[in-house]
Amino acid sequence: MFSAALSGFLLGASLIIAIGAQNAFILRQGLLQQHVFILSLICALSDALLITAGVVGLGTLIAQSPKLISFVTLGGAAFLFWYASVAFRRALKPEAMQAAKAGEGSLKTAIATVLALTFLNPHVYLDTVVLLGGLSARFEGVNRAAYGGGAAVASFVWFFGLGYGARLLQPVFAKPAAWRVLDVLIGLVMAGIALSLLVRFLHG
C-alpha cells in the first residue's frame, strides 16, 4: 500500500510542479501574501476531486481491459516523455517570473481567477483524470485508494508549500538560472517515471 501511495504521490507531484498559469498565479499571490490559504485550498481540493473521479471512474473502466491498460501505460509514458522534453526546452531558455506588486485584490476576483485557471485548462483533465486515473488501473482495492490518496496529498503539499513559501523564494526566482534548475529537475523526474512505466510494460 505504501508503494502505491508513493507512486501516486511522485506522479502527482511531477505533473503538478510543472510551472503553468495556475502555479504562476498561486506563486504571485504568495509573493503578495493575498488570500493564500483559500486559494491554495481551492487548487488542492479541485485536484483531489478530479483525481478521485479518475481513480474511481476511469480507473475502474480501464481495469476491465488489459488492452486498455497497455494503451494507457504506453500513452502515459509517451505523454511524460513529451512533458519532460518541454521542461528541458524551457530550461534552455529560462525566464524570470516577475511578480507584480499590485494592491490588495478582491477575494471574489481571486477565487474566480483560480477556478478559471483550474477548470478551463484542458491539461488539468488530461493529467489528473485521464493519466493519473488511467494508471490507477495497475492497482486494486486499497492500493488503488492509496495511489489516489498519494496523488491528492501531493497537490496539498505543493499548493500550500508554493503559496506560503513563495515569499522566501522571491529573491531566488528573480533569476533565470533558478527556473533552469527547476525545469531540469522536472524533466528528469518525468523522464524517470516514463522509463519505469515502459519497464513495467515490457516485463508485465
PDB file of N, CA, C and O in Angstrom, residues 23-91:
ATOM      1  N   ASN A  23      -0.081  27.608 -11.326  1.00  0.00           N
ATOM      2  CA  ASN A  23       1.005  27.733 -10.366  1.00  0.00           C
ATOM      3  C   ASN A  23       1.578  29.147 -10.333  1.00  0.00           C
ATOM      4  O   ASN A  23       1.960  29.650  -9.267  1.00  0.00           O
ATOM      5  N   ALA A  24       1.656  29.776 -11.495  1.00  0.00           N
ATOM      6  CA  ALA A  24       2.162  31.142 -11.554  1.00  0.00           C
ATOM      7  C   ALA A  24       1.264  32.083 -10.752  1.00  0.00           C
ATOM      8  O   ALA A  24       1.742  32.990 -10.063  1.00  0.00           O
ATOM      9  N   PHE A  25      -0.046  31.854 -10.829  1.00  0.00           N
ATOM     10  CA  PHE A  25      -0.993  32.695 -10.096  1.00  0.00           C
ATOM     11  C   PHE A  25      -0.841  32.497  -8.586  1.00  0.00           C
ATOM     12  O   PHE A  25      -0.809  33.459  -7.809  1.00  0.00           O
ATOM     13  N   ILE A  26      -0.733  31.229  -8.143  1.00  0.00           N
ATOM     14  CA  ILE A  26      -0.550  30.953  -6.720  1.00  0.00           C
ATOM     15  C   ILE A  26       0.772  31.528  -6.235  1.00  0.00           C
ATOM     16  O   ILE A  26       0.866  32.083  -5.126  1.00  0.00           O
ATOM     17  N   LEU A  27       1.806  31.417  -7.058  1.00  0.00           N
ATOM     18  CA  LEU A  27       3.105  31.976  -6.687  1.00  0.00           C
ATOM     19  C   LEU A  27       3.001  33.488  -6.523  1.00  0.00           C
ATOM     20  O   LEU A  27       3.519  34.059  -5.554  1.00  0.00           O
ATOM     21  N   ARG A  28       2.328  34.130  -7.443  1.00  0.00           N
ATOM     22  CA  ARG A  28       2.159  35.585  -7.374  1.00  0.00           C
ATOM     23  C   ARG A  28       1.398  35.988  -6.113  1.00  0.00           C
ATOM     24  O   ARG A  28       1.785  36.918  -5.399  1.00  0.00           O
ATOM     25  N   GLN A  29       0.281  35.275  -5.841  1.00  0.00           N
ATOM     26  CA  GLN A  29      -0.500  35.583  -4.642  1.00  0.00           C
ATOM     27  C   GLN A  29       0.319  35.328  -3.381  1.00  0.00           C
ATOM     28  O   GLN A  29       0.186  36.049  -2.393  1.00  0.00           O
ATOM     29  N   GLY A  30       1.156  34.305  -3.421  1.00  0.00           N
ATOM     30  CA  GLY A  30       2.008  34.022  -2.276  1.00  0.00           C
ATOM     31  C   GLY A  30       3.041  35.118  -2.059  1.00  0.00           C
ATOM     32  O   GLY A  30       3.308  35.519  -0.919  1.00  0.00           O
ATOM     33  N   LEU A  31       3.618  35.604  -3.136  1.00  0.00           N
ATOM     34  CA  LEU A  31       4.594  36.687  -3.031  1.00  0.00           C
ATOM     35  C   LEU A  31       3.950  37.955  -2.488  1.00  0.00           C
ATOM     36  O   LEU A  31       4.574  38.721  -1.747  1.00  0.00           O
ATOM     37  N   LEU A  32       2.681  38.177  -2.838  1.00  0.00           N
ATOM     38  CA  LEU A  32       1.955  39.358  -2.374  1.00  0.00           C
ATOM     39  C   LEU A  32       1.246  39.113  -1.049  1.00  0.00           C
ATOM     40  O   LEU A  32       0.682  40.035  -0.468  1.00  0.00           O
ATOM     41  N   GLN A  33       1.237  37.838  -0.600  1.00  0.00           N
ATOM     42  CA  GLN A  33       0.563  37.445   0.645  1.00  0.00           C
ATOM     43  C   GLN A  33      -0.926  37.808   0.621  1.00  0.00           C
ATOM     44  O   GLN A  33      -1.462  38.353   1.578  1.00  0.00           O
ATOM     45  N   GLN A  34      -1.586  37.459  -0.468  1.00  0.00           N
ATOM     46  CA  GLN A  34      -3.005  37.754  -0.633  1.00  0.00           C
ATOM     47  C   GLN A  34      -3.807  36.465  -0.784  1.00  0.00           C
ATOM     48  O   GLN A  34      -3.595  35.702  -1.719  1.00  0.00           O
ATOM     49  N   HIS A  35      -4.733  36.213   0.151  1.00  0.00           N
ATOM     50  CA  HIS A  35      -5.682  35.099   0.079  1.00  0.00           C
ATOM     51  C   HIS A  35      -4.991  33.748  -0.148  1.00  0.00           C
ATOM     52  O   HIS A  35      -5.521  32.878  -0.847  1.00  0.00           O
ATOM     53  N   VAL A  36      -3.822  33.567   0.427  1.00  0.00           N
ATOM     54  CA  VAL A  36      -3.018  32.379   0.151  1.00  0.00           C
ATOM     55  C   VAL A  36      -3.723  31.089   0.577  1.00  0.00           C
ATOM     56  O   VAL A  36      -3.769  30.113  -0.181  1.00  0.00           O
ATOM     57  N   PHE A  37      -4.287  31.082   1.789  1.00  0.00           N
ATOM     58  CA  PHE A  37      -4.886  29.849   2.304  1.00  0.00           C
ATOM     59  C   PHE A  37      -6.060  29.384   1.448  1.00  0.00           C
ATOM     60  O   PHE A  37      -6.107  28.225   1.012  1.00  0.00           O
ATOM     61  N   ILE A  38      -7.019  30.258   1.195  1.00  0.00           N
ATOM     62  CA  ILE A  38      -8.231  29.851   0.480  1.00  0.00           C
ATOM     63  C   ILE A  38      -7.916  29.461  -0.964  1.00  0.00           C
ATOM     64  O   ILE A  38      -8.472  28.497  -1.498  1.00  0.00           O
ATOM     65  N   LEU A  39      -6.989  30.165  -1.605  1.00  0.00           N
ATOM     66  CA  LEU A  39      -6.653  29.852  -2.997  1.00  0.00           C
ATOM     67  C   LEU A  39      -5.885  28.531  -3.088  1.00  0.00           C
ATOM     68  O   LEU A  39      -6.138  27.723  -3.989  1.00  0.00           O
ATOM     69  N   SER A  40      -4.980  28.298  -2.165  1.00  0.00           N
ATOM     70  CA  SER A  40      -4.243  27.026  -2.145  1.00  0.00           C
ATOM     71  C   SER A  40      -5.199  25.870  -1.867  1.00  0.00           C
ATOM     72  O   SER A  40      -5.087  24.795  -2.474  1.00  0.00           O
ATOM     73  N   LEU A  41      -6.157  26.095  -0.958  1.00  0.00           N
ATOM     74  CA  LEU A  41      -7.133  25.058  -0.625  1.00  0.00           C
ATOM     75  C   LEU A  41      -8.013  24.729  -1.825  1.00  0.00           C
ATOM     76  O   LEU A  41      -8.298  23.551  -2.094  1.00  0.00           O
ATOM     77  N   ILE A  42      -8.444  25.751  -2.551  1.00  0.00           N
ATOM     78  CA  ILE A  42      -9.283  25.532  -3.739  1.00  0.00           C
ATOM     79  C   ILE A  42      -8.535  24.694  -4.770  1.00  0.00           C
ATOM     80  O   ILE A  42      -9.085  23.744  -5.342  1.00  0.00           O
ATOM     81  N   CYS A  43      -7.280  25.041  -5.017  1.00  0.00           N
ATOM     82  CA  CYS A  43      -6.481  24.290  -6.001  1.00  0.00           C
ATOM     83  C   CYS A  43      -6.304  22.837  -5.576  1.00  0.00           C
ATOM     84  O   CYS A  43      -6.467  21.916  -6.381  1.00  0.00           O
ATOM     85  N   ALA A  44      -5.984  22.622  -4.299  1.00  0.00           N
ATOM     86  CA  ALA A  44      -5.739  21.265  -3.810  1.00  0.00           C
ATOM     87  C   ALA A  44      -7.015  20.434  -3.818  1.00  0.00           C
ATOM     88  O   ALA A  44      -7.005  19.263  -4.234  1.00  0.00           O
ATOM     89  N   LEU A  45      -8.130  21.015  -3.375  1.00  0.00           N
ATOM     90  CA  LEU A  45      -9.397  20.282  -3.362  1.00  0.00           C
ATOM     91  C   LEU A  45      -9.876  19.984  -4.786  1.00  0.00           C
ATOM     92  O   LEU A  45     -10.450  18.918  -5.042  1.00  0.00           O
ATOM     93  N   SER A  46      -9.658  20.912  -5.695  1.00  0.00           N
ATOM     94  CA  SER A  46     -10.052  20.694  -7.093  1.00  0.00           C
ATOM     95  C   SER A  46      -9.283  19.522  -7.681  1.00  0.00           C
ATOM     96  O   SER A  46      -9.847  18.656  -8.359  1.00  0.00           O
ATOM     97  N   ASP A  47      -7.980  19.481  -7.403  1.00  0.00           N
ATOM     98  CA  ASP A  47      -7.161  18.360  -7.869  1.00  0.00           C
ATOM     99  C   ASP A  47      -7.637  17.049  -7.253  1.00  0.00           C
ATOM    100  O   ASP A  47      -7.731  16.023  -7.940  1.00  0.00           O
ATOM    101  N   ALA A  48      -7.915  17.080  -5.948  1.00  0.00           N
ATOM    102  CA  ALA A  48      -8.367  15.858  -5.259  1.00  0.00           C
ATOM    103  C   ALA A  48      -9.671  15.352  -5.868  1.00  0.00           C
ATOM    104  O   ALA A  48      -9.862  14.140  -6.048  1.00  0.00           O
ATOM    105  N   LEU A  49     -10.574  16.267  -6.205  1.00  0.00           N
ATOM    106  CA  LEU A  49     -11.848  15.895  -6.820  1.00  0.00           C
ATOM    107  C   LEU A  49     -11.638  15.238  -8.177  1.00  0.00           C
ATOM    108  O   LEU A  49     -12.221  14.187  -8.483  1.00  0.00           O
ATOM    109  N   LEU A  50     -10.777  15.831  -8.988  1.00  0.00           N
ATOM    110  CA  LEU A  50     -10.512  15.300 -10.327  1.00  0.00           C
ATOM    111  C   LEU A  50      -9.759  13.967 -10.251  1.00  0.00           C
ATOM    112  O   LEU A  50     -10.014  13.046 -11.039  1.00  0.00           O
ATOM    113  N   ILE A  51      -8.845  13.866  -9.314  1.00  0.00           N
ATOM    114  CA  ILE A  51      -8.101  12.610  -9.131  1.00  0.00           C
ATOM    115  C   ILE A  51      -9.050  11.497  -8.714  1.00  0.00           C
ATOM    116  O   ILE A  51      -8.985  10.370  -9.232  1.00  0.00           O
ATOM    117  N   THR A  52      -9.958  11.808  -7.789  1.00  0.00           N
ATOM    118  CA  THR A  52     -10.932  10.814  -7.332  1.00  0.00           C
ATOM    119  C   THR A  52     -11.822  10.352  -8.479  1.00  0.00           C
ATOM    120  O   THR A  52     -12.090   9.153  -8.634  1.00  0.00           O
ATOM    121  N   ALA A  53     -12.259  11.318  -9.298  1.00  0.00           N
ATOM    122  CA  ALA A  53     -13.104  10.969 -10.450  1.00  0.00           C
ATOM    123  C   ALA A  53     -12.366  10.037 -11.393  1.00  0.00           C
ATOM    124  O   ALA A  53     -12.935   9.071 -11.916  1.00  0.00           O
ATOM    125  N   GLY A  54     -11.084  10.305 -11.601  1.00  0.00           N
ATOM    126  CA  GLY A  54     -10.295   9.457 -12.485  1.00  0.00           C
ATOM    127  C   GLY A  54     -10.061   8.077 -11.918  1.00  0.00           C
ATOM    128  O   GLY A  54     -10.220   7.074 -12.609  1.00  0.00           O
ATOM    129  N   VAL A  55      -9.694   8.019 -10.631  1.00  0.00           N
ATOM    130  CA  VAL A  55      -9.388   6.739  -9.997  1.00  0.00           C
ATOM    131  C   VAL A  55     -10.634   5.865  -9.865  1.00  0.00           C
ATOM    132  O   VAL A  55     -10.603   4.661 -10.136  1.00  0.00           O
ATOM    133  N   VAL A  56     -11.745   6.466  -9.464  1.00  0.00           N
ATOM    134  CA  VAL A  56     -12.973   5.695  -9.247  1.00  0.00           C
ATOM    135  C   VAL A  56     -13.656   5.328 -10.567  1.00  0.00           C
ATOM    136  O   VAL A  56     -14.110   4.195 -10.756  1.00  0.00           O
ATOM    137  N   GLY A  57     -13.713   6.276 -11.486  1.00  0.00           N
ATOM    138  CA  GLY A  57     -14.425   6.027 -12.738  1.00  0.00           C
ATOM    139  C   GLY A  57     -13.571   5.429 -13.826  1.00  0.00           C
ATOM    140  O   GLY A  57     -13.703   4.253 -14.173  1.00  0.00           O
ATOM    141  N   LEU A  58     -12.649   6.222 -14.341  1.00  0.00           N
ATOM    142  CA  LEU A  58     -11.834   5.780 -15.468  1.00  0.00           C
ATOM    143  C   LEU A  58     -10.935   4.617 -15.086  1.00  0.00           C
ATOM    144  O   LEU A  58     -10.746   3.678 -15.860  1.00  0.00           O
ATOM    145  N   GLY A  59     -10.375   4.672 -13.865  1.00  0.00           N
ATOM    146  CA  GLY A  59      -9.501   3.584 -13.428  1.00  0.00           C
ATOM    147  C   GLY A  59     -10.218   2.248 -13.405  1.00  0.00           C
ATOM    148  O   GLY A  59      -9.680   1.229 -13.808  1.00  0.00           O
ATOM    149  N   THR A  60     -11.460   2.249 -12.932  1.00  0.00           N
ATOM    150  CA  THR A  60     -12.249   1.017 -12.884  1.00  0.00           C
ATOM    151  C   THR A  60     -12.545   0.498 -14.281  1.00  0.00           C
ATOM    152  O   THR A  60     -12.471  -0.701 -14.557  1.00  0.00           O
ATOM    153  N   LEU A  61     -12.876   1.410 -15.187  1.00  0.00           N
ATOM    154  CA  LEU A  61     -13.187   1.020 -16.564  1.00  0.00           C
ATOM    155  C   LEU A  61     -11.983   0.384 -17.237  1.00  0.00           C
ATOM    156  O   LEU A  61     -12.089  -0.670 -17.873  1.00  0.00           O
ATOM    157  N   ILE A  62     -10.843   1.009 -17.076  1.00  0.00           N
ATOM    158  CA  ILE A  62      -9.637   0.507 -17.735  1.00  0.00           C
ATOM    159  C   ILE A  62      -9.184  -0.814 -17.131  1.00  0.00           C
ATOM    160  O   ILE A  62      -8.626  -1.676 -17.820  1.00  0.00           O
ATOM    161  N   ALA A  63      -9.436  -0.999 -15.835  1.00  0.00           N
ATOM    162  CA  ALA A  63      -9.018  -2.236 -15.164  1.00  0.00           C
ATOM    163  C   ALA A  63      -9.671  -3.469 -15.770  1.00  0.00           C
ATOM    164  O   ALA A  63      -9.152  -4.579 -15.653  1.00  0.00           O
ATOM    165  N   GLN A  64     -10.792  -3.291 -16.445  1.00  0.00           N
ATOM    166  CA  GLN A  64     -11.523  -4.406 -17.032  1.00  0.00           C
ATOM    167  C   GLN A  64     -10.966  -4.823 -18.391  1.00  0.00           C
ATOM    168  O   GLN A  64     -11.422  -5.796 -18.960  1.00  0.00           O
ATOM    169  N   SER A  65      -9.994  -4.068 -18.883  1.00  0.00           N
ATOM    170  CA  SER A  65      -9.448  -4.373 -20.202  1.00  0.00           C
ATOM    171  C   SER A  65      -7.920  -4.312 -20.205  1.00  0.00           C
ATOM    172  O   SER A  65      -7.350  -3.226 -20.115  1.00  0.00           O
ATOM    173  N   PRO A  66      -7.253  -5.472 -20.297  1.00  0.00           N
ATOM    174  CA  PRO A  66      -5.789  -5.480 -20.367  1.00  0.00           C
ATOM    175  C   PRO A  66      -5.254  -4.646 -21.533  1.00  0.00           C
ATOM    176  O   PRO A  66      -4.198  -4.024 -21.416  1.00  0.00           O
ATOM    177  N   LYS A  67      -5.990  -4.650 -22.655  1.00  0.00           N
ATOM    178  CA  LYS A  67      -5.541  -3.869 -23.805  1.00  0.00           C
ATOM    179  C   LYS A  67      -5.556  -2.378 -23.485  1.00  0.00           C
ATOM    180  O   LYS A  67      -4.654  -1.634 -23.877  1.00  0.00           O
ATOM    181  N   LEU A  68      -6.588  -1.947 -22.766  1.00  0.00           N
ATOM    182  CA  LEU A  68      -6.665  -0.541 -22.386  1.00  0.00           C
ATOM    183  C   LEU A  68      -5.554  -0.184 -21.393  1.00  0.00           C
ATOM    184  O   LEU A  68      -4.990   0.909 -21.460  1.00  0.00           O
ATOM    185  N   ILE A  69      -5.245  -1.116 -20.495  1.00  0.00           N
ATOM    186  CA  ILE A  69      -4.166  -0.876 -19.539  1.00  0.00           C
ATOM    187  C   ILE A  69      -2.847  -0.674 -20.285  1.00  0.00           C
ATOM    188  O   ILE A  69      -2.078   0.244 -19.984  1.00  0.00           O
ATOM    189  N   SER A  70      -2.600  -1.525 -21.280  1.00  0.00           N
ATOM    190  CA  SER A  70      -1.380  -1.388 -22.076  1.00  0.00           C
ATOM    191  C   SER A  70      -1.369  -0.067 -22.823  1.00  0.00           C
ATOM    192  O   SER A  70      -0.348   0.634 -22.886  1.00  0.00           O
ATOM    193  N   PHE A  71      -2.524   0.301 -23.371  1.00  0.00           N
ATOM    194  CA  PHE A  71      -2.625   1.559 -24.121  1.00  0.00           C
ATOM    195  C   PHE A  71      -2.356   2.757 -23.221  1.00  0.00           C
ATOM    196  O   PHE A  71      -1.597   3.669 -23.579  1.00  0.00           O
ATOM    197  N   VAL A  72      -2.953   2.753 -22.041  1.00  0.00           N
ATOM    198  CA  VAL A  72      -2.773   3.871 -21.113  1.00  0.00           C
ATOM    199  C   VAL A  72      -1.336   3.928 -20.610  1.00  0.00           C
ATOM    200  O   VAL A  72      -0.760   5.018 -20.455  1.00  0.00           O
ATOM    201  N   THR A  73      -0.742   2.773 -20.344  1.00  0.00           N
ATOM    202  CA  THR A  73       0.642   2.744 -19.872  1.00  0.00           C
ATOM    203  C   THR A  73       1.582   3.338 -20.909  1.00  0.00           C
ATOM    204  O   THR A  73       2.421   4.190 -20.606  1.00  0.00           O
ATOM    205  N   LEU A  74       1.439   2.886 -22.162  1.00  0.00           N
ATOM    206  CA  LEU A  74       2.281   3.408 -23.236  1.00  0.00           C
ATOM    207  C   LEU A  74       1.973   4.873 -23.513  1.00  0.00           C
ATOM    208  O   LEU A  74       2.879   5.688 -23.726  1.00  0.00           O
ATOM    209  N   GLY A  75       0.657   5.195 -23.511  1.00  0.00           N
ATOM    210  CA  GLY A  75       0.272   6.587 -23.737  1.00  0.00           C
ATOM    211  C   GLY A  75       0.767   7.486 -22.620  1.00  0.00           C
ATOM    212  O   GLY A  75       1.234   8.610 -22.876  1.00  0.00           O
ATOM    213  N   GLY A  76       0.682   6.998 -21.380  1.00  0.00           N
ATOM    214  CA  GLY A  76       1.173   7.772 -20.251  1.00  0.00           C
ATOM    215  C   GLY A  76       2.671   7.993 -20.329  1.00  0.00           C
ATOM    216  O   GLY A  76       3.168   9.084 -20.056  1.00  0.00           O
ATOM    217  N   ALA A  77       3.406   6.960 -20.728  1.00  0.00           N
ATOM    218  CA  ALA A  77       4.856   7.087 -20.870  1.00  0.00           C
ATOM    219  C   ALA A  77       5.195   8.110 -21.951  1.00  0.00           C
ATOM    220  O   ALA A  77       6.081   8.958 -21.764  1.00  0.00           O
ATOM    221  N   ALA A  78       4.487   8.032 -23.079  1.00  0.00           N
ATOM    222  CA  ALA A  78       4.728   8.977 -24.166  1.00  0.00           C
ATOM    223  C   ALA A  78       4.431  10.409 -23.728  1.00  0.00           C
ATOM    224  O   ALA A  78       5.178  11.348 -24.025  1.00  0.00           O
ATOM    225  N   PHE A  79       3.320  10.566 -22.992  1.00  0.00           N
ATOM    226  CA  PHE A  79       2.938  11.888 -22.509  1.00  0.00           C
ATOM    227  C   PHE A  79       3.995  12.441 -21.554  1.00  0.00           C
ATOM    228  O   PHE A  79       4.373  13.617 -21.632  1.00  0.00           O
ATOM    229  N   LEU A  80       4.499  11.602 -20.662  1.00  0.00           N
ATOM    230  CA  LEU A  80       5.505  12.049 -19.704  1.00  0.00           C
ATOM    231  C   LEU A  80       6.825  12.386 -20.397  1.00  0.00           C
ATOM    232  O   LEU A  80       7.505  13.345 -20.019  1.00  0.00           O
ATOM    233  N   PHE A  81       7.195  11.613 -21.404  1.00  0.00           N
ATOM    234  CA  PHE A  81       8.392  11.942 -22.177  1.00  0.00           C
ATOM    235  C   PHE A  81       8.227  13.293 -22.868  1.00  0.00           C
ATOM    236  O   PHE A  81       9.158  14.104 -22.930  1.00  0.00           O
ATOM    237  N   TRP A  82       7.025  13.545 -23.390  1.00  0.00           N
ATOM    238  CA  TRP A  82       6.757  14.839 -24.037  1.00  0.00           C
ATOM    239  C   TRP A  82       6.853  15.973 -23.026  1.00  0.00           C
ATOM    240  O   TRP A  82       7.464  17.012 -23.285  1.00  0.00           O
ATOM    241  N   TYR A  83       6.253  15.756 -21.842  1.00  0.00           N
ATOM    242  CA  TYR A  83       6.320  16.768 -20.779  1.00  0.00           C
ATOM    243  C   TYR A  83       7.774  17.027 -20.399  1.00  0.00           C
ATOM    244  O   TYR A  83       8.170  18.172 -20.152  1.00  0.00           O
ATOM    245  N   ALA A  84       8.568  15.972 -20.306  1.00  0.00           N
ATOM    246  CA  ALA A  84       9.979  16.113 -19.960  1.00  0.00           C
ATOM    247  C   ALA A  84      10.709  16.935 -21.018  1.00  0.00           C
ATOM    248  O   ALA A  84      11.522  17.808 -20.687  1.00  0.00           O
ATOM    249  N   SER A  85      10.402  16.675 -22.292  1.00  0.00           N
ATOM    250  CA  SER A  85      11.066  17.423 -23.361  1.00  0.00           C
ATOM    251  C   SER A  85      10.704  18.905 -23.305  1.00  0.00           C
ATOM    252  O   SER A  85      11.540  19.777 -23.562  1.00  0.00           O
ATOM    253  N   VAL A  86       9.448  19.201 -22.961  1.00  0.00           N
ATOM    254  CA  VAL A  86       9.022  20.593 -22.827  1.00  0.00           C
ATOM    255  C   VAL A  86       9.793  21.269 -21.691  1.00  0.00           C
ATOM    256  O   VAL A  86      10.254  22.415 -21.825  1.00  0.00           O
ATOM    257  N   ALA A  87       9.938  20.565 -20.574  1.00  0.00           N
ATOM    258  CA  ALA A  87      10.668  21.117 -19.431  1.00  0.00           C
ATOM    259  C   ALA A  87      12.129  21.366 -19.792  1.00  0.00           C
ATOM    260  O   ALA A  87      12.701  22.405 -19.441  1.00  0.00           O
ATOM    261  N   PHE A  88      12.740  20.429 -20.517  1.00  0.00           N
ATOM    262  CA  PHE A  88      14.136  20.602 -20.914  1.00  0.00           C
ATOM    263  C   PHE A  88      14.284  21.773 -21.895  1.00  0.00           C
ATOM    264  O   PHE A  88      15.273  22.511 -21.843  1.00  0.00           O
ATOM    265  N   ARG A  89      13.292  21.940 -22.792  1.00  0.00           N
ATOM    266  CA  ARG A  89      13.350  23.078 -23.723  1.00  0.00           C
ATOM    267  C   ARG A  89      13.225  24.396 -22.969  1.00  0.00           C
ATOM    268  O   ARG A  89      13.885  25.377 -23.302  1.00  0.00           O
ATOM    269  N   ARG A  90      12.345  24.421 -21.939  1.00  0.00           N
ATOM    270  CA  ARG A  90      12.220  25.636 -21.133  1.00  0.00           C
ATOM    271  C   ARG A  90      13.531  25.935 -20.415  1.00  0.00           C
ATOM    272  O   ARG A  90      13.904  27.089 -20.236  1.00  0.00           O
ATOM    273  N   ALA A  91      14.225  24.874 -20.000  1.00  0.00           N
ATOM    274  CA  ALA A  91      15.485  25.058 -19.278  1.00  0.00           C
ATOM    275  C   ALA A  91      16.550  25.700 -20.160  1.00  0.00           C
ATOM    276  O   ALA A  91      17.449  26.386 -19.662  1.00  0.00           O
TER     277      ALA A  91
END
